[in-house]
């Protein structure tokens, strides 16, 4: 492992200056559950690691701000699981957070880190996407708001500029009743990244939003506005046919050690139907 300088700035301006001044050789660190592994295995070799946990402007909370639910950059998976609004109004996100790693990992892993790491298997990405999340990014040239769907490019690559930090992730408030579900398939019980991950949110007006990951280089979001998926009276055959239309962009890696493309595509169909049925049941209860 290459030796690196460790910095823990207390002011955002200092953190941004550190990140901007090192010619791409500086990397932000939050919980470190992805970053430290990549530094150890040599896949990244930063000269400087900038710990964002000391930044006073970066909060560790979930709060209402200007009509959005704002999740601060230091907020962990455990924080999300414990938050009553997340559990009630963004159930798929609470469930996704609860699936990440182990208790120890969830106590350190931040939501912002899960997004910035941009793994196609990131558990929280599909849930955030079905709820219409946006990212507040801040860099030396100022702040900008990016729809989460525009952040992901491919594994490990986002549209964040070099030196830019995620300050918060924001969720629109629900317009009415809805039910959300997170589902995933892993090779084995215990700690493993998902071979397929999927989230569903069904609104009371019959619109169904789905997002699926680990079946392509980035998560994919689709919407069913026909009402078929939300219809408790629709048969499984009809719902499966609609899901097949919506999953047309699934393109699993042919080289992954985790699962074959055929298995991922088969599991995507199974998880999709199950998650839709669970969401219909939750909406009715
Ligand atoms: C044993 C184990 C099991 C795991 N299981 C799962 C799992 O089941 N599901 C899953 O989705 N993930 C899993 N992970 C991956 C990891 O825990 C998550 O991706 C986690 O959310 C990363 O957050 P972090 O705070 O630790 O990020 P870090 O490791 O600190 O950072 C991750 C990346 O994001 C960047 N970064 C961090 N914060 C910011 C910021 N505010 N602005 C800009 N860039 C930033 C870093 O530079 C780095 O590139 C697992 C990891 C381990 C070690």
mmCIF file of C-alpha atoms and ligand atoms in Angstrom:
data_model
loop_
_atom_site.group_PDB
_atom_site.id
_atom_site.type_symbol
_atom_site.label_atom_id
_atom_site.label_comp_id
_atom_site.label_asym_id
_atom_site.label_seq_id
_atom_site.Cartn_x
_atom_site.Cartn_y
_atom_site.Cartn_z
ATOM 1 C CA UNK A 1 0.000 0.000 0.000
ATOM 2 C CA UNK A 2 1.384 3.378 -1.011
ATOM 3 C CA UNK A 3 1.812 5.786 1.913
ATOM 4 C CA UNK A 4 -0.577 8.741 1.822
ATOM 5 C CA UNK A 5 -1.111 11.976 3.709
ATOM 6 C CA UNK A 6 -4.245 12.092 5.871
ATOM 7 C CA UNK A 7 -6.094 15.405 6.255
ATOM 8 C CA UNK A 8 -9.181 16.086 8.338
ATOM 9 C CA UNK A 9 -10.280 19.650 7.558
ATOM 10 C CA UNK A 10 -12.994 21.286 9.650
ATOM 11 C CA UNK A 11 -14.119 23.793 7.048
ATOM 12 C CA UNK A 12 -15.633 22.979 3.677
ATOM 13 C CA UNK A 13 -13.473 25.601 1.940
ATOM 14 C CA UNK A 14 -10.325 23.916 3.283
ATOM 15 C CA UNK A 15 -11.497 20.483 2.135
ATOM 16 C CA UNK A 16 -12.245 21.782 -1.363
ATOM 17 C CA UNK A 17 -8.872 23.519 -1.544
ATOM 18 C CA UNK A 18 -7.106 20.308 -0.519
ATOM 19 C CA UNK A 19 -8.991 18.285 -3.126
ATOM 20 C CA UNK A 20 -8.469 20.856 -5.878
ATOM 21 C CA UNK A 21 -4.803 21.449 -5.149
ATOM 22 C CA UNK A 22 -3.504 17.917 -5.505
ATOM 23 C CA UNK A 23 -3.923 17.346 -9.270
ATOM 24 C CA UNK A 24 -6.426 14.507 -8.852
ATOM 25 C CA UNK A 25 -4.134 12.820 -6.347
ATOM 26 C CA UNK A 26 -6.454 13.505 -3.386
ATOM 27 C CA UNK A 27 -9.515 11.385 -2.562
ATOM 28 C CA UNK A 28 -12.374 12.076 -0.156
ATOM 29 C CA UNK A 29 -12.927 9.589 2.662
ATOM 30 C CA UNK A 30 -16.233 9.145 4.516
ATOM 31 C CA UNK A 31 -16.799 5.779 6.226
ATOM 32 C CA UNK A 32 -13.876 4.271 4.308
ATOM 33 C CA UNK A 33 -15.643 0.933 3.737
ATOM 34 C CA UNK A 34 -15.002 1.130 -0.015
ATOM 35 C CA UNK A 35 -12.074 3.520 -0.184
ATOM 36 C CA UNK A 36 -9.759 1.750 2.250
ATOM 37 C CA UNK A 37 -10.256 -1.588 0.494
ATOM 38 C CA UNK A 38 -9.366 -0.028 -2.851
ATOM 39 C CA UNK A 39 -6.286 1.673 -1.385
ATOM 40 C CA UNK A 40 -5.214 -1.606 0.223
ATOM 41 C CA UNK A 41 -5.589 -3.622 -2.987
ATOM 42 C CA UNK A 42 -3.730 -0.943 -4.921
ATOM 43 C CA UNK A 43 -6.530 -0.201 -7.381
ATOM 44 C CA UNK A 44 -6.288 3.452 -6.333
ATOM 45 C CA UNK A 45 -3.171 5.169 -5.017
ATOM 46 C CA UNK A 46 -4.059 8.600 -3.672
ATOM 47 C CA UNK A 47 -1.285 10.859 -2.410
ATOM 48 C CA UNK A 48 -3.715 12.479 0.042
ATOM 49 C CA UNK A 49 -6.900 11.260 1.718
ATOM 50 C CA UNK A 50 -9.276 14.028 2.780
ATOM 51 C CA UNK A 51 -11.590 12.885 5.576
ATOM 52 C CA UNK A 52 -14.962 14.626 5.121
ATOM 53 C CA UNK A 53 -16.277 13.591 8.550
ATOM 54 C CA UNK A 54 -14.757 16.636 10.260
ATOM 55 C CA UNK A 55 -16.351 19.195 7.900
ATOM 56 C CA UNK A 56 -18.661 21.358 10.011
ATOM 57 C CA UNK A 57 -20.958 22.147 7.058
ATOM 58 C CA UNK A 58 -21.516 18.415 6.358
ATOM 59 C CA UNK A 59 -24.292 17.127 8.596
ATOM 60 C CA UNK A 60 -25.146 13.697 9.884
ATOM 61 C CA UNK A 61 -28.917 13.936 9.876
ATOM 62 C CA UNK A 62 -32.187 13.632 7.989
ATOM 63 C CA UNK A 63 -34.190 16.846 8.031
ATOM 64 C CA UNK A 64 -36.864 18.774 6.168
ATOM 65 C CA UNK A 65 -35.478 21.694 4.194
ATOM 66 C CA UNK A 66 -37.299 23.783 1.573
ATOM 67 C CA UNK A 67 -39.844 21.048 0.906
ATOM 68 C CA UNK A 68 -37.248 18.289 0.479
ATOM 69 C CA UNK A 69 -36.025 15.614 2.850
ATOM 70 C CA UNK A 70 -32.316 16.319 3.112
ATOM 71 C CA UNK A 71 -29.837 13.576 4.039
ATOM 72 C CA UNK A 72 -26.466 15.031 5.046
ATOM 73 C CA UNK A 73 -23.200 13.671 3.641
ATOM 74 C CA UNK A 74 -22.145 12.077 6.934
ATOM 75 C CA UNK A 75 -25.417 10.139 7.406
ATOM 76 C CA UNK A 76 -24.840 6.387 7.722
ATOM 77 C CA UNK A 77 -26.919 3.358 6.774
ATOM 78 C CA UNK A 78 -27.718 2.813 10.456
ATOM 79 C CA UNK A 79 -28.988 6.410 10.720
ATOM 80 C CA UNK A 80 -31.304 5.815 7.746
ATOM 81 C CA UNK A 81 -32.673 2.564 9.171
ATOM 82 C CA UNK A 82 -33.488 4.330 12.421
ATOM 83 C CA UNK A 83 -35.153 7.387 10.922
ATOM 84 C CA UNK A 84 -38.944 7.171 11.220
ATOM 85 C CA UNK A 85 -39.674 9.274 8.101
ATOM 86 C CA UNK A 86 -37.356 7.130 6.004
ATOM 87 C CA UNK A 87 -38.948 3.945 7.336
ATOM 88 C CA UNK A 88 -42.521 5.174 6.738
ATOM 89 C CA UNK A 89 -42.292 7.298 3.572
ATOM 90 C CA UNK A 90 -39.204 5.855 1.836
ATOM 91 C CA UNK A 91 -39.489 2.227 2.903
ATOM 92 C CA UNK A 92 -37.400 0.846 0.026
ATOM 93 C CA UNK A 93 -34.495 3.058 1.115
ATOM 94 C CA UNK A 94 -34.727 1.916 4.753
ATOM 95 C CA UNK A 95 -34.796 -1.701 3.553
ATOM 96 C CA UNK A 96 -31.844 -1.158 1.211
ATOM 97 C CA UNK A 97 -29.777 0.439 3.980
ATOM 98 C CA UNK A 98 -30.551 -2.526 6.234
ATOM 99 C CA UNK A 99 -29.127 -4.939 3.624
ATOM 100 C CA UNK A 100 -25.729 -3.236 3.355
ATOM 101 C CA UNK A 101 -22.901 -5.381 4.755
ATOM 102 C CA UNK A 102 -22.992 -6.010 8.496
ATOM 103 C CA UNK A 103 -23.794 -3.961 11.597
ATOM 104 C CA UNK A 104 -20.197 -2.731 11.702
ATOM 105 C CA UNK A 105 -20.252 -1.734 8.011
ATOM 106 C CA UNK A 106 -23.649 -0.022 8.333
ATOM 107 C CA UNK A 107 -22.411 1.986 11.311
ATOM 108 C CA UNK A 108 -19.671 3.509 9.149
ATOM 109 C CA UNK A 109 -20.964 3.368 5.566
ATOM 110 C CA UNK A 110 -22.542 6.624 4.414
ATOM 111 C CA UNK A 111 -25.279 7.035 1.845
ATOM 112 C CA UNK A 112 -23.114 9.599 0.013
ATOM 113 C CA UNK A 113 -20.222 7.112 -0.137
ATOM 114 C CA UNK A 114 -22.504 4.405 -1.542
ATOM 115 C CA UNK A 115 -23.523 6.771 -4.356
ATOM 116 C CA UNK A 116 -20.053 8.193 -5.058
ATOM 117 C CA UNK A 117 -18.525 4.716 -5.207
ATOM 118 C CA UNK A 118 -20.923 4.102 -8.126
ATOM 119 C CA UNK A 119 -20.952 0.322 -7.905
ATOM 120 C CA UNK A 120 -23.638 -1.098 -10.229
ATOM 121 C CA UNK A 121 -24.570 -3.268 -7.217
ATOM 122 C CA UNK A 122 -24.974 -0.358 -4.763
ATOM 123 C CA UNK A 123 -28.024 -1.277 -2.727
ATOM 124 C CA UNK A 124 -29.317 2.219 -2.060
ATOM 125 C CA UNK A 125 -29.148 3.447 -5.672
ATOM 126 C CA UNK A 126 -32.371 1.832 -6.989
ATOM 127 C CA UNK A 127 -34.349 2.970 -3.923
ATOM 128 C CA UNK A 128 -33.098 6.544 -4.226
ATOM 129 C CA UNK A 129 -33.932 6.512 -7.943
ATOM 130 C CA UNK A 130 -37.540 5.341 -7.550
ATOM 131 C CA UNK A 131 -38.078 8.168 -5.057
ATOM 132 C CA UNK A 132 -36.633 10.801 -7.434
ATOM 133 C CA UNK A 133 -33.533 11.709 -5.407
ATOM 134 C CA UNK A 134 -31.224 14.554 -6.312
ATOM 135 C CA UNK A 135 -27.658 15.228 -5.257
ATOM 136 C CA UNK A 136 -26.301 18.504 -3.906
ATOM 137 C CA UNK A 137 -22.688 18.746 -5.047
ATOM 138 C CA UNK A 138 -20.225 21.406 -4.029
ATOM 139 C CA UNK A 139 -16.891 22.333 -5.554
ATOM 140 C CA UNK A 140 -14.569 25.293 -5.678
ATOM 141 C CA UNK A 141 -16.759 26.867 -8.393
ATOM 142 C CA UNK A 142 -19.921 26.600 -6.273
ATOM 143 C CA UNK A 143 -22.951 24.380 -5.620
ATOM 144 C CA UNK A 144 -25.073 22.492 -8.101
ATOM 145 C CA UNK A 145 -28.083 20.207 -7.954
ATOM 146 C CA UNK A 146 -27.962 17.033 -10.045
ATOM 147 C CA UNK A 147 -30.804 14.507 -10.518
ATOM 148 C CA UNK A 148 -29.354 11.255 -9.170
ATOM 149 C CA UNK A 149 -30.079 9.530 -12.483
ATOM 150 C CA UNK A 150 -27.597 11.922 -14.121
ATOM 151 C CA UNK A 151 -24.823 11.080 -11.621
ATOM 152 C CA UNK A 152 -24.146 7.442 -12.570
ATOM 153 C CA UNK A 153 -22.031 6.656 -15.631
ATOM 154 C CA UNK A 154 -20.565 3.192 -15.059
ATOM 155 C CA UNK A 155 -18.844 1.229 -12.315
ATOM 156 C CA UNK A 156 -16.731 3.644 -10.262
ATOM 157 C CA UNK A 157 -17.453 6.585 -12.575
ATOM 158 C CA UNK A 158 -19.855 9.469 -11.911
ATOM 159 C CA UNK A 159 -20.491 12.872 -13.460
ATOM 160 C CA UNK A 160 -19.091 14.586 -10.356
ATOM 161 C CA UNK A 161 -16.198 16.846 -11.315
ATOM 162 C CA UNK A 162 -12.731 16.153 -9.887
ATOM 163 C CA UNK A 163 -12.548 17.700 -6.429
ATOM 164 C CA UNK A 164 -16.342 18.014 -6.153
ATOM 165 C CA UNK A 165 -18.002 16.712 -2.988
ATOM 166 C CA UNK A 166 -21.521 15.471 -2.292
ATOM 167 C CA UNK A 167 -22.893 17.648 0.478
ATOM 168 C CA UNK A 168 -26.340 16.057 0.697
ATOM 169 C CA UNK A 169 -28.844 13.826 -1.024
ATOM 170 C CA UNK A 170 -32.394 15.153 -1.191
ATOM 171 C CA UNK A 171 -35.705 13.355 -1.646
ATOM 172 C CA UNK A 172 -38.991 14.944 -2.767
ATOM 173 C CA UNK A 173 -41.796 14.578 -0.234
ATOM 174 C CA UNK A 174 -44.469 12.000 -1.145
ATOM 175 C CA UNK A 175 -47.493 13.509 -2.956
ATOM 176 C CA UNK A 176 -49.891 10.857 -1.622
ATOM 177 C CA UNK A 177 -49.951 7.311 -0.341
ATOM 178 C CA UNK A 178 -47.444 4.938 -1.834
ATOM 179 C CA UNK A 179 -45.680 1.672 -1.047
ATOM 180 C CA UNK A 180 -42.014 0.880 -1.626
ATOM 181 C CA UNK A 181 -39.998 -2.334 -1.616
ATOM 182 C CA UNK A 182 -36.309 -3.154 -1.975
ATOM 183 C CA UNK A 183 -35.319 -6.616 -3.203
ATOM 184 C CA UNK A 184 -31.970 -8.211 -3.919
ATOM 185 C CA UNK A 185 -30.391 -11.528 -4.803
ATOM 186 C CA UNK A 186 -26.955 -12.578 -3.565
ATOM 187 C CA UNK A 187 -24.808 -15.657 -4.200
ATOM 188 C CA UNK A 188 -24.856 -16.627 -0.569
ATOM 189 C CA UNK A 189 -26.203 -15.574 2.790
ATOM 190 C CA UNK A 190 -24.179 -13.087 4.799
ATOM 191 C CA UNK A 191 -22.036 -10.323 3.370
ATOM 192 C CA UNK A 192 -22.135 -10.220 -0.383
ATOM 193 C CA UNK A 193 -22.835 -7.653 -3.028
ATOM 194 C CA UNK A 194 -26.049 -8.183 -4.922
ATOM 195 C CA UNK A 195 -26.234 -10.182 -8.144
ATOM 196 C CA UNK A 196 -29.459 -8.266 -8.765
ATOM 197 C CA UNK A 197 -30.856 -5.348 -6.810
ATOM 198 C CA UNK A 198 -34.221 -3.749 -7.434
ATOM 199 C CA UNK A 199 -36.594 -1.198 -5.918
ATOM 200 C CA UNK A 200 -40.275 -0.579 -6.591
ATOM 201 C CA UNK A 201 -42.527 2.302 -5.552
ATOM 202 C CA UNK A 202 -46.250 2.166 -6.352
ATOM 203 C CA UNK A 203 -48.296 5.378 -5.988
ATOM 204 C CA UNK A 204 -51.947 5.339 -5.038
ATOM 205 C CA UNK A 205 -52.748 6.762 -8.501
ATOM 206 C CA UNK A 206 -51.435 3.541 -10.109
ATOM 207 C CA UNK A 207 -48.025 4.719 -11.317
ATOM 208 C CA UNK A 208 -45.243 2.193 -10.625
ATOM 209 C CA UNK A 209 -41.589 3.227 -10.612
ATOM 210 C CA UNK A 210 -38.875 0.576 -10.732
ATOM 211 C CA UNK A 211 -35.127 0.777 -10.707
ATOM 212 C CA UNK A 212 -32.747 -2.141 -11.075
ATOM 213 C CA UNK A 213 -29.026 -2.565 -10.590
ATOM 214 C CA UNK A 214 -26.221 -5.089 -11.004
ATOM 215 C CA UNK A 215 -27.582 -6.044 -14.431
ATOM 216 C CA UNK A 216 -25.564 -3.487 -16.363
ATOM 217 C CA UNK A 217 -22.873 -0.859 -15.858
ATOM 218 C CA UNK A 218 -25.237 1.470 -13.950
ATOM 219 C CA UNK A 219 -28.722 1.316 -12.398
ATOM 220 C CA UNK A 220 -31.663 1.700 -14.796
ATOM 221 C CA UNK A 221 -34.974 3.413 -13.939
ATOM 222 C CA UNK A 222 -38.297 2.722 -15.650
ATOM 223 C CA UNK A 223 -41.911 3.737 -15.043
ATOM 224 C CA UNK A 224 -45.181 1.921 -15.690
ATOM 225 C CA UNK A 225 -47.953 4.444 -16.250
ATOM 226 C CA UNK A 226 -50.413 1.937 -17.707
ATOM 227 C CA UNK A 227 -51.568 0.920 -14.222
ATOM 228 C CA UNK A 228 -51.036 -2.779 -15.013
ATOM 229 C CA UNK A 229 -48.332 -3.329 -12.398
ATOM 230 C CA UNK A 230 -50.318 -1.575 -9.670
ATOM 231 C CA UNK A 231 -53.521 -3.477 -10.474
ATOM 232 C CA UNK A 232 -54.234 -6.108 -7.781
ATOM 233 C CA UNK A 233 -56.549 -7.876 -10.252
ATOM 234 C CA UNK A 234 -53.963 -8.226 -13.045
ATOM 235 C CA UNK A 235 -52.630 -11.765 -13.490
ATOM 236 C CA UNK A 236 -48.995 -12.687 -12.954
ATOM 237 C CA UNK A 237 -48.673 -13.423 -16.671
ATOM 238 C CA UNK A 238 -49.846 -9.930 -17.607
ATOM 239 C CA UNK A 239 -47.602 -8.283 -15.002
ATOM 240 C CA UNK A 240 -44.603 -10.394 -16.043
ATOM 241 C CA UNK A 241 -45.124 -9.403 -19.681
ATOM 242 C CA UNK A 242 -45.179 -5.728 -18.681
ATOM 243 C CA UNK A 243 -42.037 -6.181 -16.587
ATOM 244 C CA UNK A 244 -40.280 -7.840 -19.532
ATOM 245 C CA UNK A 245 -41.026 -4.741 -21.633
ATOM 246 C CA UNK A 246 -39.653 -2.508 -18.882
ATOM 247 C CA UNK A 247 -36.504 -4.585 -18.289
ATOM 248 C CA UNK A 248 -35.419 -4.389 -21.926
ATOM 249 C CA UNK A 249 -32.279 -2.374 -21.077
ATOM 250 C CA UNK A 250 -30.905 -4.953 -18.637
ATOM 251 C CA UNK A 251 -27.466 -5.903 -19.974
ATOM 252 C CA UNK A 252 -25.518 -7.903 -17.373
ATOM 253 C CA UNK A 253 -21.758 -8.240 -17.569
ATOM 254 C CA UNK A 254 -20.557 -11.416 -19.282
ATOM 255 C CA UNK A 255 -17.346 -11.513 -17.245
ATOM 256 C CA UNK A 256 -18.587 -11.034 -13.675
ATOM 257 C CA UNK A 257 -17.600 -13.733 -11.196
ATOM 258 C CA UNK A 258 -20.788 -13.127 -9.204
ATOM 259 C CA UNK A 259 -23.413 -14.556 -11.563
ATOM 260 C CA UNK A 260 -23.968 -15.390 -15.222
ATOM 261 C CA UNK A 261 -25.971 -12.968 -17.379
ATOM 262 C CA UNK A 262 -28.704 -15.608 -17.821
ATOM 263 C CA UNK A 263 -29.063 -16.041 -14.063
ATOM 264 C CA UNK A 264 -29.196 -12.290 -13.422
ATOM 265 C CA UNK A 265 -31.868 -11.770 -16.084
ATOM 266 C CA UNK A 266 -33.939 -14.665 -14.728
ATOM 267 C CA UNK A 267 -33.648 -13.351 -11.165
ATOM 268 C CA UNK A 268 -34.532 -9.819 -12.268
ATOM 269 C CA UNK A 269 -37.880 -11.127 -13.577
ATOM 270 C CA UNK A 270 -38.527 -13.098 -10.378
ATOM 271 C CA UNK A 271 -37.580 -10.240 -8.048
ATOM 272 C CA UNK A 272 -39.548 -7.740 -10.120
ATOM 273 C CA UNK A 273 -42.786 -9.696 -9.873
ATOM 274 C CA UNK A 274 -42.331 -10.469 -6.179
ATOM 275 C CA UNK A 275 -41.501 -6.872 -5.299
ATOM 276 C CA UNK A 276 -44.501 -5.557 -7.231
ATOM 277 C CA UNK A 277 -46.799 -8.007 -5.406
ATOM 278 C CA UNK A 278 -45.343 -7.037 -2.036
ATOM 279 C CA UNK A 279 -45.810 -3.351 -2.825
ATOM 280 C CA UNK A 280 -49.436 -3.912 -3.903
ATOM 281 C CA UNK A 281 -50.040 -5.697 -0.592
ATOM 282 C CA UNK A 282 -48.440 -2.885 1.400
ATOM 283 C CA UNK A 283 -50.449 -0.229 -0.418
ATOM 284 C CA UNK A 284 -53.666 -2.081 0.401
ATOM 285 C CA UNK A 285 -52.897 -2.554 4.102
HETATM 286 C C1 LIG B 1 -17.747 -6.206 4.037
HETATM 287 C C2 LIG B 1 -18.450 -5.198 3.163
HETATM 288 C C3 LIG B 1 -19.763 -5.427 2.785
HETATM 289 C C4 LIG B 1 -20.432 -4.521 1.976
HETATM 290 N N1 LIG B 1 -21.722 -4.779 1.628
HETATM 291 C C5 LIG B 1 -22.374 -3.905 0.823
HETATM 292 C C6 LIG B 1 -23.731 -4.171 0.444
HETATM 293 O O1 LIG B 1 -24.335 -5.184 0.832
HETATM 294 N N2 LIG B 1 -24.362 -3.279 -0.365
HETATM 295 C C7 LIG B 1 -23.725 -2.138 -0.803
HETATM 296 O O2 LIG B 1 -24.355 -1.353 -1.524
HETATM 297 N N3 LIG B 1 -22.454 -1.860 -0.444
HETATM 298 C C8 LIG B 1 -21.761 -2.705 0.346
HETATM 299 N N4 LIG B 1 -20.459 -2.452 0.704
HETATM 300 C C9 LIG B 1 -19.811 -1.243 0.164
HETATM 301 C C10 LIG B 1 -19.800 -0.003 1.099
HETATM 302 O O3 LIG B 1 -19.992 -0.341 2.443
HETATM 303 C C11 LIG B 1 -20.823 1.057 0.663
HETATM 304 O O4 LIG B 1 -20.658 1.407 -0.690
HETATM 305 C C12 LIG B 1 -20.744 2.311 1.545
HETATM 306 O O5 LIG B 1 -21.986 2.973 1.520
HETATM 307 C C13 LIG B 1 -19.641 3.306 1.161
HETATM 308 O O6 LIG B 1 -19.719 4.430 2.044
HETATM 309 P P1 LIG B 1 -18.451 4.963 2.849
HETATM 310 O O7 LIG B 1 -18.940 6.102 3.668
HETATM 311 O O8 LIG B 1 -17.755 3.875 3.557
HETATM 312 O O9 LIG B 1 -17.591 5.491 1.617
HETATM 313 P P2 LIG B 1 -15.999 5.586 1.441
HETATM 314 O O10 LIG B 1 -15.408 4.233 1.371
HETATM 315 O O11 LIG B 1 -15.444 6.543 2.420
HETATM 316 O O12 LIG B 1 -15.983 6.264 -0.007
HETATM 317 C C14 LIG B 1 -16.508 5.602 -1.144
HETATM 318 C C15 LIG B 1 -16.234 6.457 -2.386
HETATM 319 O O13 LIG B 1 -16.993 7.654 -2.343
HETATM 320 C C16 LIG B 1 -16.132 8.798 -2.287
HETATM 321 N N5 LIG B 1 -16.778 9.708 -1.330
HETATM 322 C C17 LIG B 1 -17.165 9.435 -0.056
HETATM 323 N N6 LIG B 1 -17.857 10.470 0.452
HETATM 324 C C18 LIG B 1 -17.901 11.412 -0.522
HETATM 325 C C19 LIG B 1 -18.503 12.713 -0.604
HETATM 326 N N7 LIG B 1 -19.212 13.252 0.410
HETATM 327 N N8 LIG B 1 -18.381 13.413 -1.764
HETATM 328 C C20 LIG B 1 -17.691 12.882 -2.822
HETATM 329 N N9 LIG B 1 -17.110 11.657 -2.800
HETATM 330 C C21 LIG B 1 -17.230 10.930 -1.656
HETATM 331 C C22 LIG B 1 -14.758 8.269 -1.871
HETATM 332 O O14 LIG B 1 -13.696 9.058 -2.363
HETATM 333 C C23 LIG B 1 -14.777 6.893 -2.503
HETATM 334 O O15 LIG B 1 -14.474 6.981 -3.892
HETATM 335 C C24 LIG B 1 -19.763 -3.338 1.529
HETATM 336 C C25 LIG B 1 -18.438 -3.096 1.932
HETATM 337 C C26 LIG B 1 -17.780 -4.017 2.723
HETATM 338 C C27 LIG B 1 -16.377 -3.734 3.128
#
